[in-house]
Short mmCIF file of C-alpha atoms and ligand atoms in Angstrom, two decimals:
data_model
loop_
_atom_site.label_atom_id
_atom_site.label_comp_id
_atom_site.label_asym_id
_atom_site.label_seq_id
_atom_site.Cartn_x
_atom_site.Cartn_y
_atom_site.Cartn_z
CA MET W 7 101.96 92.22 105.67
CA ILE W 8 99.60 94.66 107.39
CA LYS W 9 97.36 92.62 109.65
CA PHE W 10 93.65 93.33 109.79
CA LEU W 11 93.86 93.45 113.58
CA ASP W 12 97.04 92.78 115.54
CA LEU W 13 95.60 91.45 118.80
CA GLN W 14 99.00 90.53 120.17
CA LYS W 15 100.23 94.09 119.76
CA ILE W 16 97.00 95.53 121.16
CA ASN W 17 97.30 93.52 124.37
CA LEU W 18 101.10 93.79 124.72
CA LYS W 19 100.61 97.54 125.11
CA HIS W 20 99.26 96.72 128.57
CA GLN W 21 101.60 93.80 129.21
CA GLU W 22 103.02 94.80 132.57
CA GLU W 23 99.73 95.85 134.08
CA ILE W 24 97.88 92.77 132.82
CA GLU W 25 100.56 90.25 133.83
CA THR W 26 100.85 91.71 137.32
CA LYS W 27 97.09 91.59 137.79
CA LEU W 28 96.68 88.10 136.32
CA SER W 29 99.32 86.82 138.65
CA GLN W 30 97.42 88.32 141.60
CA VAL W 31 94.18 86.69 140.52
CA PHE W 32 95.95 83.38 139.97
CA ARG W 33 97.45 83.46 143.45
CA SER W 34 94.24 84.59 145.14
CA GLY W 35 92.57 81.20 144.71
CA TRP W 36 89.24 82.94 143.84
CA TYR W 37 88.24 82.61 140.18
CA LEU W 38 84.51 83.32 139.82
CA MET W 39 82.08 85.90 141.23
CA GLY W 40 84.74 87.82 143.11
CA GLN W 41 86.22 91.28 143.54
CA GLU W 42 87.36 91.70 139.96
CA LEU W 43 83.85 91.09 138.63
CA SER W 44 82.15 93.44 141.08
CA SER W 45 84.74 96.08 140.45
CA PHE W 46 84.34 95.72 136.67
CA GLU W 47 80.55 95.88 136.96
CA SER W 48 80.80 99.05 138.97
CA ASN W 49 83.37 100.60 136.59
CA LEU W 50 81.33 99.69 133.53
CA SER W 51 78.06 101.04 134.92
CA GLN W 52 79.84 104.28 135.82
CA TYR W 53 81.45 104.52 132.40
CA ILE W 54 78.16 103.95 130.57
CA GLY W 55 76.11 106.01 133.00
CA ALA W 56 73.60 103.21 133.58
CA LYS W 57 72.48 102.12 137.03
CA HIS W 58 73.30 98.43 136.61
CA ALA W 59 76.00 96.46 134.82
CA ILE W 60 75.97 92.67 134.94
CA GLY W 61 78.93 90.65 133.68
CA VAL W 62 78.05 87.53 131.69
CA ALA W 63 79.86 84.90 129.65
CA ASN W 64 79.65 86.52 126.18
CA GLY W 65 77.75 88.98 124.02
CA LEU W 66 75.22 86.50 122.68
CA ASP W 67 74.30 85.52 126.25
CA ALA W 68 73.94 89.20 127.18
CA LEU W 69 71.28 89.67 124.49
CA ARG W 70 69.62 86.29 125.19
CA LEU W 71 69.39 87.09 128.88
CA ILE W 72 67.79 90.52 128.33
CA LEU W 73 65.00 88.97 126.25
CA ARG W 74 64.65 86.00 128.58
CA GLY W 75 64.38 88.47 131.45
CA TYR W 76 61.46 90.22 129.77
CA ILE W 77 59.80 86.84 129.18
CA GLU W 78 60.14 85.86 132.85
CA MET W 79 58.75 89.27 133.83
CA GLY W 80 55.69 88.68 131.65
CA ILE W 81 56.54 91.63 129.39
CA MET W 82 57.26 89.40 126.39
CA ASP W 83 55.86 86.04 125.45
CA ARG W 84 57.07 83.31 123.14
CA GLY W 85 55.71 84.06 119.65
CA ASP W 86 56.00 87.83 120.10
CA GLU W 87 57.87 89.84 117.49
CA ILE W 88 61.11 91.77 117.90
CA LEU W 89 62.26 94.18 115.18
CA VAL W 90 65.92 93.82 114.25
CA PRO W 91 68.05 95.07 111.34
CA SER W 92 68.37 92.69 108.38
CA ASN W 93 71.99 93.86 108.17
CA THR W 94 73.66 92.70 111.37
CA TYR W 95 75.90 90.03 112.80
CA ILE W 96 73.88 86.84 113.20
CA ALA W 97 74.13 86.88 117.02
CA SER W 98 71.62 89.75 117.27
CA ILE W 99 69.05 87.54 115.56
CA LEU W 100 70.01 84.29 117.31
CA ALA W 101 69.31 85.94 120.67
CA ILE W 102 65.72 86.56 119.57
CA SER W 103 64.90 83.19 118.02
CA ASP W 104 66.66 81.31 120.82
CA ASN W 105 63.98 82.69 123.16
CA GLY W 106 61.09 81.57 120.96
CA LEU W 107 60.53 85.16 119.88
CA ILE W 108 60.13 86.04 116.21
CA PRO W 109 62.80 88.25 114.59
CA VAL W 110 61.22 90.70 112.13
CA LEU W 111 63.88 92.04 109.81
CA VAL W 112 64.03 95.73 108.91
CA GLU W 113 66.14 96.99 106.00
CA PRO W 114 69.18 99.19 106.68
CA ASP W 115 69.93 102.72 105.51
CA ILE W 116 72.45 102.40 102.66
CA ASN W 117 74.31 105.51 103.87
CA ASN W 118 75.21 104.27 107.35
CA TYR W 119 74.44 100.52 107.13
CA ASN W 120 72.31 100.70 110.30
CA ILE W 121 68.59 99.97 110.69
CA ASP W 122 66.51 102.46 108.70
CA ILE W 123 64.49 104.18 111.41
CA THR W 124 61.94 105.40 108.86
CA LYS W 125 61.07 101.77 108.03
CA ILE W 126 60.37 100.65 111.58
CA GLU W 127 56.79 101.79 112.11
CA GLU W 128 55.40 99.91 109.08
CA LYS W 129 56.67 96.64 110.60
CA ILE W 130 54.96 97.07 113.96
CA THR W 131 52.03 94.71 114.60
CA SER W 132 49.98 93.84 117.70
CA LYS W 133 52.60 91.14 118.39
CA THR W 134 55.59 93.50 118.39
CA LYS W 135 57.19 93.84 121.81
CA GLY W 136 60.62 95.25 121.19
CA ILE W 137 63.19 96.82 118.88
CA LEU W 138 66.75 95.53 118.96
CA ILE W 139 68.97 98.21 117.48
CA VAL W 140 72.57 97.39 116.57
CA HIS W 141 75.23 100.11 116.48
CA LEU W 142 76.89 98.28 113.61
CA TYR W 143 80.60 98.80 112.89
CA GLY W 144 80.69 101.21 115.87
CA ARG W 145 78.27 103.74 114.35
CA THR W 146 75.44 104.86 116.62
CA VAL W 147 71.85 104.53 115.47
CA PHE W 148 69.42 106.53 117.57
CA THR W 149 67.01 109.46 117.27
CA ASP W 150 64.44 110.98 119.61
CA HIS W 151 61.85 109.83 117.08
CA LEU W 152 62.96 106.22 117.63
CA LYS W 153 62.56 106.61 121.38
CA ASP W 154 59.10 108.20 120.89
CA LEU W 155 58.11 105.38 118.55
CA ALA W 156 59.10 102.78 121.14
CA GLU W 157 57.15 104.61 123.83
CA LYS W 158 54.09 105.15 121.64
CA HIS W 159 53.84 101.44 120.82
CA GLN W 160 55.03 100.28 124.26
CA LEU W 161 58.05 98.50 122.86
CA LYS W 162 61.24 97.76 124.75
CA LEU W 163 64.20 99.44 123.11
CA ILE W 164 67.22 97.15 123.38
CA GLU W 165 70.73 97.95 122.16
CA ASP W 166 73.21 95.47 120.74
CA ASN W 167 76.27 97.44 121.80
CA ALA W 168 78.82 94.76 120.94
CA GLN W 169 80.57 97.03 118.43
CA ALA W 170 80.15 100.54 119.81
CA ILE W 171 81.39 100.83 123.39
CA GLY W 172 82.37 104.44 124.07
CA ALA W 173 80.20 106.02 121.38
CA ILE W 174 78.04 108.98 122.42
CA ILE W 175 74.90 110.39 120.81
CA ASN W 176 72.74 113.23 122.15
CA GLY W 177 75.09 113.42 125.14
CA LYS W 178 74.45 109.79 126.13
CA LYS W 179 76.65 106.73 125.76
CA THR W 180 75.46 103.77 123.75
CA GLY W 181 74.36 101.19 126.27
CA ASN W 182 72.28 103.85 128.04
CA LEU W 183 69.95 104.90 125.24
CA GLY W 184 67.14 102.42 125.67
CA ASP W 185 65.79 99.95 128.23
CA ALA W 186 68.71 97.52 128.24
CA ALA W 187 71.90 96.83 126.30
CA GLY W 188 74.14 93.86 125.55
CA PHE W 189 77.93 94.14 125.27
CA SER W 190 80.52 91.73 123.90
CA PHE W 191 84.15 91.70 125.00
CA TYR W 192 85.21 89.11 122.44
CA PRO W 193 88.98 89.68 121.95
CA GLY W 194 88.55 91.52 118.63
CA LYS W 195 86.02 94.07 119.91
CA ASN W 196 87.10 97.62 120.84
CA LEU W 197 87.17 96.53 124.48
CA GLY W 198 88.41 92.96 124.22
CA ALA W 199 89.10 90.33 126.87
CA LEU W 200 91.56 87.42 126.53
CA GLY W 201 88.68 85.06 125.79
CA ASP W 202 84.90 85.28 125.91
CA ALA W 203 83.13 87.87 128.03
CA GLY W 204 80.04 90.07 127.89
CA ALA W 205 77.82 92.35 129.93
CA ILE W 206 74.36 93.87 130.22
CA THR W 207 73.59 97.43 131.25
CA THR W 208 70.18 98.75 132.29
CA ASN W 209 68.51 101.32 134.54
CA ASP W 210 65.67 98.88 135.28
CA ASP W 211 66.03 97.46 138.84
CA ASP W 212 63.56 94.63 138.26
CA LEU W 213 65.12 93.52 134.99
CA ALA W 214 68.61 93.60 136.54
CA LYS W 215 67.46 91.40 139.39
CA VAL W 216 65.82 88.85 137.09
CA ILE W 217 68.86 88.74 134.79
CA ARG W 218 71.27 88.22 137.70
CA ALA W 219 69.21 85.24 138.78
CA LEU W 220 68.80 83.88 135.24
CA ALA W 221 72.56 83.98 134.64
CA ASN W 222 73.07 82.06 137.89
CA TYR W 223 70.96 78.91 137.28
CA GLY W 224 67.81 80.96 137.93
CA SER W 225 68.80 81.50 141.53
CA ASN W 226 69.13 84.58 143.74
CA GLN W 227 69.93 82.51 146.78
CA LYS W 228 72.10 79.42 146.83
CA TYR W 229 70.14 76.22 146.07
CA VAL W 230 66.85 78.11 145.71
CA ASN W 231 65.76 78.31 142.06
CA ILE W 232 63.05 80.65 140.86
CA TYR W 233 63.68 80.29 137.12
CA GLN W 234 64.99 77.59 134.80
CA GLY W 235 68.15 79.61 134.33
CA LEU W 236 71.53 79.12 132.77
CA ASN W 237 75.14 79.46 133.78
CA SER W 238 76.60 82.59 132.23
CA ARG W 239 79.45 84.09 134.21
CA LEU W 240 82.26 86.53 133.52
CA ASP W 241 85.27 85.02 135.26
CA GLU W 242 87.79 86.86 137.43
CA ILE W 243 90.64 86.59 134.92
CA GLN W 244 88.58 88.24 132.15
CA ALA W 245 87.13 90.82 134.54
CA ALA W 246 90.65 91.75 135.67
CA VAL W 247 91.81 92.27 132.09
CA LEU W 248 88.70 94.29 131.27
CA ASN W 249 89.16 96.46 134.35
CA ILE W 250 92.58 97.43 133.06
CA LYS W 251 91.60 97.90 129.43
CA LEU W 252 88.46 99.93 130.26
CA LYS W 253 90.75 102.71 131.53
CA TYR W 254 92.19 103.08 128.03
CA ILE W 255 89.08 102.65 125.88
CA ASP W 256 88.54 106.37 125.19
CA GLU W 257 92.18 106.84 124.25
CA GLU W 258 92.11 103.78 122.00
CA ASN W 259 88.83 104.81 120.39
CA SER W 260 90.28 108.22 119.63
CA VAL W 261 93.21 106.61 117.80
CA ARG W 262 90.65 104.73 115.71
CA LYS W 263 88.83 108.02 115.02
CA ASN W 264 92.03 109.63 113.80
CA ILE W 265 92.77 106.73 111.47
CA ALA W 266 89.22 106.89 110.10
CA LYS W 267 89.55 110.65 109.60
CA LYS W 268 92.78 110.15 107.65
CA TYR W 269 91.32 107.33 105.53
CA ILE W 270 88.30 109.47 104.70
CA ALA W 271 90.42 112.51 103.84
CA GLU W 272 92.99 110.67 101.77
CA ILE W 273 91.36 107.68 100.14
CA SER W 274 90.11 108.95 96.84
CA ASN W 275 89.27 106.27 94.37
CA PRO W 276 86.14 106.70 92.26
CA LYS W 277 85.50 102.95 92.48
CA ILE W 278 85.24 103.07 96.26
CA ILE W 279 82.46 104.36 98.50
CA LEU W 280 83.76 105.51 101.88
CA PRO W 281 81.79 105.18 105.12
CA GLU W 282 79.80 108.21 106.24
CA ASN W 283 81.65 110.32 108.78
CA PRO W 284 79.09 111.67 111.27
CA ALA W 285 79.16 115.44 111.86
CA ASP W 286 79.66 114.73 115.54
CA GLU W 287 82.71 112.47 115.80
CA ASN W 288 81.46 111.02 119.12
CA GLU W 289 78.81 109.11 117.19
CA HIS W 290 81.29 106.60 115.72
CA VAL W 291 83.97 104.53 117.45
CA TRP W 292 85.12 102.82 114.25
CA HIS W 293 85.10 99.21 115.40
CA LEU W 294 85.33 98.55 111.68
CA PHE W 295 86.22 100.77 108.74
CA VAL W 296 83.94 99.46 106.04
CA ILE W 297 84.25 100.56 102.43
CA ARG W 298 82.05 99.50 99.55
CA THR W 299 82.72 98.73 95.90
CA GLU W 300 81.06 96.83 93.08
CA ASN W 301 84.34 94.99 92.55
CA ARG W 302 84.70 93.82 96.13
CA ASP W 303 86.24 90.40 95.55
CA GLU W 304 88.69 91.85 93.05
CA LEU W 305 89.65 94.62 95.49
CA GLN W 306 90.18 92.15 98.30
CA LYS W 307 92.40 90.00 96.13
CA TYR W 308 94.41 93.04 95.03
CA LEU W 309 94.88 94.19 98.63
CA THR W 310 95.99 90.72 99.75
CA GLU W 311 98.52 90.61 96.91
CA ASN W 312 99.81 93.97 98.07
CA GLY W 313 100.21 92.90 101.68
CA ILE W 314 97.02 94.25 103.22
CA GLN W 315 94.78 91.88 105.11
CA THR W 316 91.05 92.65 104.93
CA LEU W 317 87.85 90.96 106.09
CA ILE W 318 84.21 90.99 104.99
CA HIS W 319 81.58 91.98 107.57
CA TYR W 320 79.55 90.10 106.55
CA PRO W 321 79.55 87.85 103.46
CA ILE W 322 76.10 86.22 103.82
CA PRO W 323 73.00 88.11 105.03
CA PRO W 324 71.08 86.46 107.89
CA HIS W 325 68.01 85.84 105.70
CA ARG W 326 70.17 83.87 103.25
CA GLN W 327 71.67 81.60 105.93
CA GLN W 328 70.72 77.95 106.06
CA ALA W 329 70.02 78.44 109.78
CA TYR W 330 67.01 80.57 108.77
CA LYS W 331 65.94 78.67 105.67
CA GLU W 332 62.34 79.83 106.13
CA TRP W 333 63.56 83.32 105.10
CA ASN W 334 65.72 82.26 102.15
CA ASP W 335 63.11 83.33 99.58
CA GLN W 336 62.55 86.75 101.11
CA SER W 337 64.14 89.76 99.55
CA PHE W 338 66.04 92.48 101.39
CA PRO W 339 67.76 94.20 98.47
CA ILE W 340 69.65 96.86 100.45
CA SER W 341 70.99 94.31 102.87
CA GLU W 342 71.95 92.01 99.99
CA LYS W 343 73.77 94.83 98.18
CA ILE W 344 75.73 95.65 101.34
CA HIS W 345 76.74 92.02 101.81
CA GLU W 346 77.93 91.85 98.20
CA GLU W 347 79.95 95.07 98.28
CA VAL W 348 81.48 95.70 101.70
CA LEU W 349 85.11 95.24 102.68
CA SER W 350 86.72 96.13 106.03
CA LEU W 351 90.15 97.80 105.97
CA PRO W 352 92.64 97.43 108.84
CA ILE W 353 91.91 99.80 111.75
CA SER W 354 93.15 99.46 115.31
CA PRO W 355 94.74 101.47 118.12
CA VAL W 356 98.18 100.05 117.29
CA MET W 357 98.57 100.78 113.56
CA THR W 358 101.66 102.78 112.70
CA GLU W 359 101.56 105.96 110.62
CA GLU W 360 103.50 104.05 107.97
CA GLU W 361 100.91 101.28 107.82
CA ILE W 362 98.04 103.75 107.57
CA GLU W 363 99.76 105.52 104.70
CA LYS W 364 100.49 102.27 102.92
CA VAL W 365 96.83 101.24 103.12
CA ILE W 366 95.78 104.59 101.64
CA GLU W 367 98.35 104.41 98.86
CA ILE W 368 97.50 100.85 97.85
CA VAL W 369 93.74 101.40 97.99
CA ASN W 370 94.12 104.50 95.82
CA GLY W 371 96.12 102.45 93.33
CA PHE W 372 93.30 99.99 92.73
C1 PLP F 29 80.35 90.15 118.54
C2 PLP F 29 78.92 90.44 118.40
C3 PLP F 29 77.93 89.76 119.13
C4 PLP F 29 78.20 88.52 119.93
O1 PLP F 29 79.15 88.62 120.90
P1 PLP F 29 79.94 87.31 121.41
O2 PLP F 29 80.66 87.81 122.60
O3 PLP F 29 80.83 86.86 120.31
O4 PLP F 29 78.91 86.29 121.76
C5 PLP F 29 76.63 90.18 119.02
N1 PLP F 29 76.28 91.20 118.21
C6 PLP F 29 77.19 91.85 117.47
C7 PLP F 29 76.74 92.97 116.60
C8 PLP F 29 78.53 91.49 117.52
O5 PLP F 29 79.41 92.14 116.77
#
């Protein structure tokens, strides 16, 4: 059985380093807001190239806190609109509605599954205050035109970088392309902790300060509260693990790139549409290798029977979820087609050559 993602194997690669460090943290008696967190924040900000990095409890909180920060700063107001792709993981959208902001869905580009930049301007109204782009599956979505558009309409450009840490476009890392970015270090992400963890990066001093307070009960100084904040912390154990794994992210992403390259070169089945391989390989870190076929459920069943575990990212589009029943009648045909047809093949930094070849052979036999 070829696992979709062998997390045990991924983390055991760093077993000695992680166990030694975890034992140090355990014995230190200091478990929150300590050296490991500040060191991770400094390493992450350096890696991304952004001035500030703030560790938080998870990726959803990272996005929630960015938007909440803009509300506290008076830049956004409840009832304002934020543009977001209709094809994304639900957390991108939850972060918006959780803040009393209105998510306005924009259809994706069928070739790369990311927000269709040419469809953004028509959705901008006097209420629009931001664009939340999502580098879905690890594929960057960014153009100078997008940046100009945000500037022209005075919109904050926010990145959901949960799936694309390490990707580079126009010489800049994702997480440093707009005004602020949210990261997730959920165990299955390219940089995964041993539990929940997340972070925010930004070059905006004021926003960073507000977010630090918001994530700490709304307080910059013990027992003095300026905002009605929350508790969203990245603990020392997770920060220690992330500090170790961050050193290997480029190496691990490049293994993913090589697997993707091989899949694209060698999977040839007329029933299957392969993901677009960007001309510049830095623009994709292959968090997921997503293929598309009209016979998706049949293909998944066939792969399972042949010992290959696959997943669907994602089976139900956000506008068809019960959680957003007010959107259930709306139509986003491209997004719907993607949700009906996509299937994610195994890809990870620990797949063996044999496993990769078996996936190719079986997929070609469908
Ligand atoms: C994983 C993910 C999130 C949420 O991160 P958590 O750490 O699970 O809260 C948000 N957006 C996208 C695109 C994700 O893939």
